[in-house]
Coordinates of N, CA and C in Angstrom, one line a residue:
Q1 N 178.6 55.3 172.8 CA 179.0 56.5 172.2 C 179.7 56.6 173.4
A2 N 178.6 56.9 174.8 CA 179.2 57.4 176.0 C 180.0 56.7 176.7
L3 N 180.5 55.4 176.7 CA 181.7 54.9 176.9 C 182.7 55.6 176.1
S4 N 183.0 55.8 174.8 CA 184.0 56.3 174.0 C 183.8 57.5 174.3
T5 N 182.8 58.3 174.9 CA 182.8 59.8 175.7 C 184.0 59.7 176.3
R6 N 183.8 58.8 177.5 CA 184.3 59.3 178.8 C 185.6 58.3 178.9
D7 N 186.2 57.5 178.2 CA 187.2 56.8 178.0 C 188.1 57.6 177.2
H8 N 187.9 58.4 176.1 CA 189.1 58.8 175.6 C 188.7 60.7 175.9
R9 N 187.7 61.0 176.4 CA 187.3 62.3 176.8 C 187.5 63.2 175.8
I10 N 186.4 62.8 175.2 CA 185.7 63.3 173.6 C 184.9 64.5 174.1
P11 N 185.3 65.7 173.7 CA 184.5 66.6 173.8 C 183.5 67.1 172.8
A12 N 182.3 68.0 172.5 CA 181.3 67.8 172.0 C 181.6 67.9 170.8
P13 N 182.4 69.2 170.1 CA 182.8 69.4 169.3 C 183.4 68.3 168.4
L14 N 183.9 67.1 168.7 CA 184.5 65.9 168.4 C 183.8 64.7 168.4
R15 N 182.5 64.8 168.4 CA 181.8 63.5 168.1 C 180.5 64.5 167.1
V16 N 180.7 63.7 165.4 CA 179.9 64.3 164.7 C 179.1 63.4 164.7
N17 N 177.6 63.4 163.9 CA 176.6 62.4 163.4 C 176.7 63.3 161.6
I18 N 176.9 62.0 161.5 CA 176.7 62.5 159.4 C 175.0 61.6 159.2
D19 N 174.4 61.9 158.4 CA 173.0 61.5 157.5 C 173.5 61.9 156.1
Q20 N 172.4 61.0 155.0 CA 172.3 61.7 153.9 C 171.0 61.5 153.7
T21 N 170.3 62.0 152.4 CA 168.9 62.2 152.0 C 169.2 62.3 150.7
A22 N 168.0 61.6 150.0 CA 167.9 61.9 148.5 C 167.3 63.3 148.6
V23 N 167.2 64.2 147.5 CA 166.6 65.2 146.7 C 166.3 65.1 145.4
V24 N 164.9 65.7 145.7 CA 164.5 65.2 143.9 C 164.1 66.3 143.4
V25 N 164.9 66.6 142.3 CA 164.5 68.0 141.7 C 163.9 68.1 141.0
Q26 N 163.2 67.3 139.8 CA 162.0 66.9 139.3 C 161.1 65.9 139.9
D27 N 160.0 66.8 140.6 CA 159.3 66.1 141.1 C 157.9 65.7 140.5
T28 N 158.0 64.5 140.2 CA 156.5 64.6 139.3 C 155.1 64.2 139.6
G29 N 155.2 64.1 141.1 CA 153.6 64.4 141.6 C 152.8 63.3 141.3
E30 N 152.0 62.8 141.8 CA 151.4 62.2 141.9 C 149.8 62.3 141.0
Q31 N 149.4 63.6 140.9 CA 147.9 64.0 140.3 C 148.1 63.6 138.5
T32 N 146.8 63.7 138.0 CA 147.2 63.7 136.4 C 145.8 64.6 136.5
Y33 N 145.2 64.7 135.2 CA 144.0 65.3 134.4 C 143.1 64.5 133.7
E34 N 143.6 62.9 134.1 CA 142.7 62.0 133.4 C 141.9 61.2 134.3
L35 N 140.5 60.9 133.3 CA 140.0 60.2 134.6 C 139.5 59.8 135.4
I36 N 139.0 60.0 136.6 CA 139.3 58.9 137.4 C 138.7 57.3 137.1
N37 N 139.2 56.1 137.5 CA 139.5 54.9 137.4 C 139.6 54.6 135.5
S38 N 140.8 55.7 135.0 CA 141.3 54.8 133.8 C 142.3 54.1 134.3
K39 N 142.2 52.9 132.9 CA 143.0 52.5 132.7 C 144.8 52.9 133.0
Q40 N 144.9 53.1 132.0 CA 146.2 53.2 131.8 C 146.9 55.2 131.6
V41 N 147.2 55.8 133.0 CA 147.4 57.0 132.7 C 149.0 57.4 132.7
P42 N 149.3 58.2 131.2 CA 150.8 58.7 131.2 C 151.2 59.8 132.0
V43 N 152.3 59.7 133.1 CA 152.9 60.9 133.8 C 154.3 61.5 133.3
L44 N 153.4 62.3 132.8 CA 155.1 63.2 132.6 C 156.4 63.1 133.1
G45 N 157.2 62.5 132.7 CA 158.3 62.7 133.8 C 158.4 61.6 134.9
R46 N 157.5 60.9 134.6 CA 157.0 59.6 136.1 C 158.4 58.6 136.2
E47 N 158.6 58.3 135.2 CA 160.0 57.1 134.6 C 161.3 58.0 134.7
E48 N 161.4 59.1 134.8 CA 162.6 59.3 135.0 C 162.9 60.5 136.0
K49 N 163.5 59.6 137.3 CA 163.5 61.0 138.4 C 164.9 61.4 138.8
R50 N 164.8 62.8 138.6 CA 166.1 63.7 138.6 C 166.2 63.9 140.2
A51 N 167.5 63.3 140.5 CA 167.8 63.1 142.1 C 169.0 63.6 142.4
F52 N 169.4 64.0 143.8 CA 170.7 64.0 144.1 C 171.0 63.6 146.1
T53 N 172.3 63.3 146.1 CA 172.0 63.0 147.8 C 172.9 64.0 148.2
V54 N 172.3 64.6 149.6 CA 173.1 65.6 150.6 C 173.6 64.9 151.3
V55 N 174.9 65.1 151.6 CA 175.4 64.4 153.6 C 175.6 65.9 154.3
V56 N 175.0 65.6 155.3 CA 175.3 67.1 156.3 C 175.4 66.1 157.1
G57 N 176.2 66.9 158.2 CA 177.2 66.7 159.4 C 176.7 67.5 160.4
V58 N 176.7 67.4 162.1 CA 176.4 68.4 162.5 C 177.4 67.8 164.0
S59 N 178.1 68.5 164.7 CA 178.6 68.1 165.8 C 177.9 68.5 166.7
A60 N 178.2 67.5 167.9 CA 177.5 67.5 168.9 C 177.2 69.0 169.9
A61 N 178.3 69.6 169.8 CA 178.6 71.2 170.0 C 177.7 72.0 169.2
G62 N 177.1 71.4 168.0 CA 175.6 72.3 167.2 C 176.3 73.2 165.9
A63 N 177.7 72.8 165.9 CA 178.3 72.9 164.6 C 177.8 71.9 163.3
A64 N 177.3 73.2 162.3 CA 176.9 72.5 160.8 C 178.4 72.4 160.2
L65 N 178.4 70.7 159.4 CA 179.6 71.0 158.8 C 179.3 71.1 157.1
P66 N 180.0 71.9 156.1 CA 179.6 72.1 154.7 C 178.9 70.7 154.5
F67 N 178.4 71.1 153.4 CA 177.5 69.7 152.8 C 178.3 69.2 151.7
Q68 N 178.1 68.0 151.7 CA 178.3 67.1 150.7 C 177.4 66.5 149.3
V69 N 177.5 67.0 147.9 CA 176.3 67.0 147.7 C 176.4 65.8 146.4
I70 N 175.8 64.4 146.1 CA 176.2 63.4 145.2 C 175.2 63.8 143.9
W71 N 176.1 63.5 142.7 CA 175.3 63.8 141.6 C 175.4 62.4 140.9
K72 N 174.4 61.7 140.1 CA 174.6 60.7 139.0 C 175.4 61.1 138.4
G73 N 176.3 60.4 137.8 CA 177.2 60.9 136.8 C 178.6 60.0 137.2
K74 N 179.4 59.6 135.8 CA 181.3 59.5 136.2 C 181.7 60.5 135.7
T75 N 181.1 61.7 135.2 CA 182.3 62.5 135.5 C 182.2 64.2 135.7
A76 N 182.7 65.3 135.7 CA 182.6 66.2 136.8 C 181.1 67.1 135.6
G77 N 180.8 66.7 134.5 CA 180.1 67.5 133.3 C 178.3 67.3 134.1
S78 N 178.6 66.3 135.1 CA 177.3 66.0 135.9 C 176.9 67.0 136.7
L79 N 178.2 67.9 137.2 CA 177.6 68.4 138.3 C 177.1 69.8 137.8
P80 N 176.4 70.8 138.8 CA 176.0 72.2 138.8 C 177.2 72.5 137.8
S81 N 176.9 73.6 137.2 CA 177.5 74.5 136.5 C 178.2 75.4 137.4
A82 N 179.2 76.1 137.4 CA 179.9 77.0 137.8 C 179.2 78.1 137.9
S83 N 178.5 78.8 136.6 CA 177.6 79.7 136.5 C 176.0 79.8 137.2
A84 N 175.8 78.6 137.8 CA 174.2 78.2 138.5 C 174.1 79.3 139.5
P85 N 172.6 79.5 139.6 CA 172.6 80.0 140.8 C 173.1 80.1 141.8
G86 N 173.5 80.7 142.7 CA 174.6 80.1 144.3 C 175.3 79.1 144.3
Y87 N 175.5 79.1 143.2 CA 176.8 78.4 143.0 C 178.3 78.9 143.8
S88 N 178.2 80.1 143.7 CA 179.5 80.5 144.2 C 179.2 80.5 145.4
E89 N 178.5 81.1 146.1 CA 177.4 80.6 147.6 C 178.1 79.4 148.2
A90 N 177.7 78.4 147.6 CA 177.5 77.1 148.0 C 179.2 76.7 148.4
I91 N 180.1 77.2 147.2 CA 181.4 76.9 147.5 C 181.9 77.4 148.6
S92 N 181.7 78.9 148.7 CA 182.2 79.7 149.8 C 181.4 79.1 151.0
L93 N 180.8 78.5 151.2 CA 180.4 77.5 152.2 C 180.9 76.5 152.4
G94 N 182.1 76.1 151.5 CA 182.6 74.6 151.7 C 182.0 73.8 150.8
T95 N 180.6 73.9 150.8 CA 179.9 72.6 149.8 C 180.9 71.8 148.8
R96 N 181.1 70.7 148.8 CA 181.6 70.2 147.7 C 180.4 69.0 146.9
F97 N 180.6 69.9 145.7 CA 179.8 68.6 144.9 C 180.6 67.5 144.0
E98 N 180.2 66.3 144.1 CA 180.9 65.3 143.5 C 180.0 64.6 142.8
C99 N 180.0 63.5 141.7 CA 180.3 62.8 140.8 C 180.4 61.0 141.6
S100 N 178.8 60.7 141.9 CA 178.8 58.9 142.2 C 180.0 58.1 141.6
R101 N 179.9 58.2 140.0 CA 181.1 57.4 138.8 C 180.1 56.3 139.0
T102 N 178.6 56.4 139.1 CA 178.0 55.1 139.1 C 176.8 55.2 138.3
S103 N 176.0 54.5 138.0 CA 175.1 54.5 137.6 C 173.1 55.5 138.3
N104 N 174.0 55.6 139.9 CA 173.0 56.2 140.6 C 173.3 57.3 141.2
Y105 N 173.0 58.3 142.2 CA 173.3 59.4 142.8 C 173.8 59.1 144.1
W106 N 173.6 57.8 144.9 CA 174.1 57.7 146.4 C 175.6 57.5 146.5
S107 N 175.8 57.8 148.0 CA 176.7 57.7 148.6 C 177.9 56.1 148.3
T108 N 178.6 56.6 147.4 CA 180.0 55.5 147.3 C 181.1 55.3 148.6
H109 N 181.8 54.5 148.3 CA 183.0 54.4 149.2 C 183.9 55.2 148.9
D110 N 184.2 55.6 147.4 CA 184.8 56.8 147.4 C 184.1 58.1 147.3
T111 N 182.8 58.2 147.7 CA 182.7 59.2 148.2 C 182.6 59.8 149.6
M112 N 182.6 58.5 150.1 CA 182.3 58.3 151.9 C 184.0 58.8 152.6
C113 N 184.9 58.4 151.9 CA 186.1 58.6 151.5 C 186.5 60.3 151.7
S114 N 186.2 60.8 150.4 CA 186.3 61.9 150.4 C 185.0 62.7 151.0
Y115 N 184.3 62.8 151.7 CA 183.9 63.2 152.9 C 184.6 63.8 154.0
V116 N 185.2 61.8 154.5 CA 185.7 61.8 155.6 C 187.1 63.3 155.2
S117 N 187.9 62.9 154.4 CA 189.4 63.3 154.2 C 188.8 64.9 154.0
E118 N 187.9 65.4 153.3 CA 187.6 66.8 152.6 C 186.9 67.9 153.7
I119 N 185.8 67.2 154.6 CA 184.8 67.6 154.7 C 185.2 67.5 156.4
L120 N 185.1 66.3 157.3 CA 185.5 66.0 158.8 C 186.7 66.1 159.3
V121 N 187.4 65.5 158.3 CA 188.9 65.4 159.0 C 189.1 67.1 159.9
P122 N 189.2 67.7 158.2 CA 189.4 69.1 158.7 C 188.7 70.0 159.8
N123 N 187.3 70.1 160.1 CA 186.6 69.9 160.8 C 187.1 69.8 162.3
F124 N 187.3 68.2 162.5 CA 188.0 67.6 163.6 C 189.5 68.1 163.5
D125 N 190.2 68.9 163.0 CA 191.4 69.3 163.2 C 191.8 70.7 163.3
K126 N 190.5 71.6 163.0 CA 190.3 72.8 163.2 C 189.5 72.7 165.1
A127 N 188.7 71.9 165.4 CA 188.3 72.0 166.6 C 189.3 71.6 167.8
K128 N 190.2 70.3 167.4 CA 191.3 70.2 167.9 C 192.2 71.4 168.0
R129 N 192.9 72.2 167.3 CA 193.8 73.3 167.3 C 193.1 74.4 168.6
E130 N 191.7 74.7 168.2 CA 190.9 75.4 169.2 C 190.6 75.0 170.3
L131 N 191.2 73.7 171.0 CA 191.0 73.0 172.0 C 191.8 73.5 173.1
G132 N 193.2 73.4 171.3 CA 194.5 72.9 172.6 C 194.6 71.1 172.4
L133 N 194.1 70.6 172.1 CA 194.5 69.1 171.9 C 195.1 68.7 171.0
S134 N 196.1 67.5 171.3 CA 196.8 66.5 170.5 C 196.0 65.9 168.9
P135 N 196.7 66.6 168.2 CA 196.0 66.2 167.1 C 195.9 64.4 166.5
D136 N 196.0 63.6 167.2 CA 195.9 62.0 167.4 C 194.4 62.2 168.4
Q137 N 193.6 63.0 169.0 CA 192.7 62.8 169.8 C 191.9 62.3 169.2
E138 N 191.2 61.3 169.9 CA 190.4 60.5 169.6 C 188.8 61.3 169.1
C139 N 188.3 60.8 168.1 CA 187.1 61.7 167.6 C 185.9 60.4 167.3
I140 N 184.8 61.2 167.4 CA 183.5 60.3 167.3 C 182.8 60.4 166.0
L141 N 182.6 59.5 165.1 CA 181.5 59.4 164.4 C 180.7 58.6 164.2
Q142 N 179.5 59.8 164.1 CA 178.4 58.4 164.3 C 177.1 58.5 162.8
L143 N 177.3 57.5 162.3 CA 176.7 57.4 161.0 C 175.7 55.4 160.8
D144 N 174.7 55.8 160.1 CA 173.9 54.7 160.1 C 174.3 53.4 159.5
V145 N 173.5 52.9 159.6 CA 174.0 51.2 159.4 C 173.5 50.7 157.9
W146 N 174.0 51.9 157.0 CA 173.7 51.9 155.4 C 174.9 51.1 154.9
S147 N 174.6 50.2 154.0 CA 175.6 49.0 153.7 C 177.2 49.5 153.1
V148 N 176.9 50.8 152.6 CA 178.1 51.4 152.1 C 179.0 51.9 153.8
H149 N 178.6 52.5 154.7 CA 179.1 52.8 155.8 C 179.7 51.6 156.8
R150 N 179.1 50.7 156.6 CA 179.3 49.7 157.8 C 180.3 48.4 156.5
S151 N 180.7 48.9 155.4 CA 181.3 47.7 154.7 C 182.7 47.6 155.4
E152 N 183.0 46.3 155.2 CA 184.3 45.7 155.6 C 185.3 46.7 155.1
K153 N 185.3 47.2 153.7 CA 186.4 47.9 152.8 C 186.4 49.6 153.7
F154 N 185.3 50.1 153.7 CA 185.0 51.7 154.4 C 185.8 51.1 156.0
R155 N 185.4 50.7 157.0 CA 185.9 50.5 157.8 C 187.2 50.3 158.1
D156 N 187.6 49.1 157.3 CA 189.2 48.8 157.2 C 190.3 50.4 156.7
W157 N 189.3 51.0 155.6 CA 190.0 52.5 155.1 C 190.4 53.3 156.2
M158 N 189.5 53.2 157.2 CA 189.0 54.4 158.2 C 189.9 53.8 159.2
K159 N 190.6 52.3 159.6 CA 191.1 52.1 160.6 C 192.6 52.5 160.5
K160 N 193.1 51.7 158.8 CA 194.3 52.3 158.0 C 194.8 53.8 158.2
T161 N 193.6 55.0 157.8 CA 193.6 56.1 157.7 C 193.7 57.2 158.4
Y162 N 192.6 57.0 159.3 CA 192.4 57.5 160.6 C 191.7 56.7 161.4
P163 N 192.9 56.1 162.2 CA 192.6 55.2 163.2 C 191.8 56.2 164.7
W164 N 192.3 57.3 164.9 CA 191.6 58.1 165.9 C 190.4 58.5 165.6
I165 N 189.6 57.9 164.5 CA 188.2 58.4 164.4 C 187.7 57.1 165.0
I166 N 186.8 56.7 165.6 CA 185.7 56.0 166.2 C 184.6 55.7 165.7
L167 N 183.9 54.7 164.6 CA 183.0 54.5 164.4 C 181.7 53.9 165.1
D168 N 180.7 54.7 165.3 CA 179.7 54.6 166.5 C 178.0 54.7 165.5
Y169 N 178.0 53.3 165.8 CA 176.8 53.3 164.5 C 175.3 53.2 164.9
V170 N 174.0 53.8 164.5 CA 172.7 54.1 164.6 C 171.9 53.0 164.6
P171 N 171.8 52.3 165.9 CA 171.0 50.8 165.1 C 169.9 50.7 164.8
G172 N 169.5 50.3 163.6 CA 168.9 50.0 162.9 C 167.3 50.0 163.6
G173 N 166.2 51.1 163.2 CA 165.1 51.4 164.4 C 165.3 52.5 164.7
C174 N 166.2 53.1 165.1 CA 166.9 53.9 166.4 C 166.8 55.6 165.8
T175 N 166.6 55.5 164.1 CA 167.2 56.7 163.7 C 165.8 57.7 164.3
G176 N 164.9 57.9 165.0 CA 164.3 59.1 165.2 C 164.6 59.3 166.6
I177 N 165.0 58.6 167.0 CA 165.4 58.7 168.4 C 167.2 58.9 168.9
W178 N 167.9 58.7 167.9 CA 169.3 58.4 167.7 C 170.2 59.3 167.1
Q179 N 169.5 60.1 166.2 CA 170.7 60.4 164.5 C 170.2 62.1 164.8
P180 N 170.7 62.5 165.6 CA 170.4 64.3 165.4 C 170.0 64.7 164.2
C181 N 171.0 64.5 163.1 CA 170.9 64.8 161.8 C 170.1 64.7 160.9
D182 N 169.2 63.3 161.4 CA 167.6 63.1 160.7 C 166.4 63.8 161.2
V183 N 166.4 64.1 162.4 CA 165.4 64.9 162.8 C 165.5 66.4 162.9
G184 N 167.0 66.9 162.9 CA 167.5 68.2 163.5 C 167.5 69.3 162.2
I185 N 168.5 67.9 161.0 CA 168.7 68.8 160.0 C 168.5 68.9 158.6
Q186 N 168.0 67.3 158.5 CA 167.2 66.8 157.6 C 166.0 67.4 156.8
R187 N 165.0 67.3 158.3 CA 163.5 67.9 158.3 C 163.9 69.2 157.6
P188 N 164.4 70.2 158.6 CA 164.0 71.4 158.0 C 164.7 71.7 156.8
L189 N 165.9 70.9 156.6 CA 166.6 71.0 154.9 C 165.5 70.9 153.9
K190 N 165.2 69.7 154.2 CA 163.8 69.0 153.0 C 162.7 70.3 152.7
H191 N 162.4 70.5 154.4 CA 161.5 71.8 153.9 C 161.4 73.0 153.4
A192 N 162.5 73.4 153.6 CA 163.1 74.4 152.8 C 163.2 74.0 151.3
I193 N 163.9 72.7 151.2 CA 164.2 73.0 149.8 C 162.9 72.7 149.0
R194 N 162.0 72.1 149.6 CA 160.4 72.1 149.0 C 159.7 73.6 148.7
R195 N 160.0 74.2 149.6 CA 159.8 75.6 149.8 C 159.7 76.0 148.6
S196 N 161.7 76.5 148.4 CA 162.0 76.8 147.4 C 161.5 76.3 146.0

């Protein structure tokens, strides 16, 4: 990343780290009123975990990007209702609600492409205009080595669609020291969610 930053003269607002985390909506907990040492203990809701994925991003200049929130489901019917408390505020802050179109709530190739096109690139374009830089100025997207991120399909799409975005992968086992979103964004976000 240091070499790319130097060689392409990439300023801090054009270096963005993203990360994703699962947020459990229905926390089933680990406790019960059953007698200690009971052989079978039914736990209400334990077999069904309700959750969604939040993709967060932050630039090296400290600017937070809007969230992408991914819900399990194949249609918009699986997304929060427009009348849900806080929905309008989330939309006004740029939050994008998307369904995974799969049987889980994890990020997919399609949701990653949507994140890049609808959240990341507009952020880069705005920063380039503010800095008076060329539209094809190189930028860095720092992300973890999750299978969707490092897939040939995603990397090929990025090269073809946004050749000016350099993908920089956080090496496995280095999340705590080389992924700002994990420590600086995800931890306080998850804490705030738990408190609410």
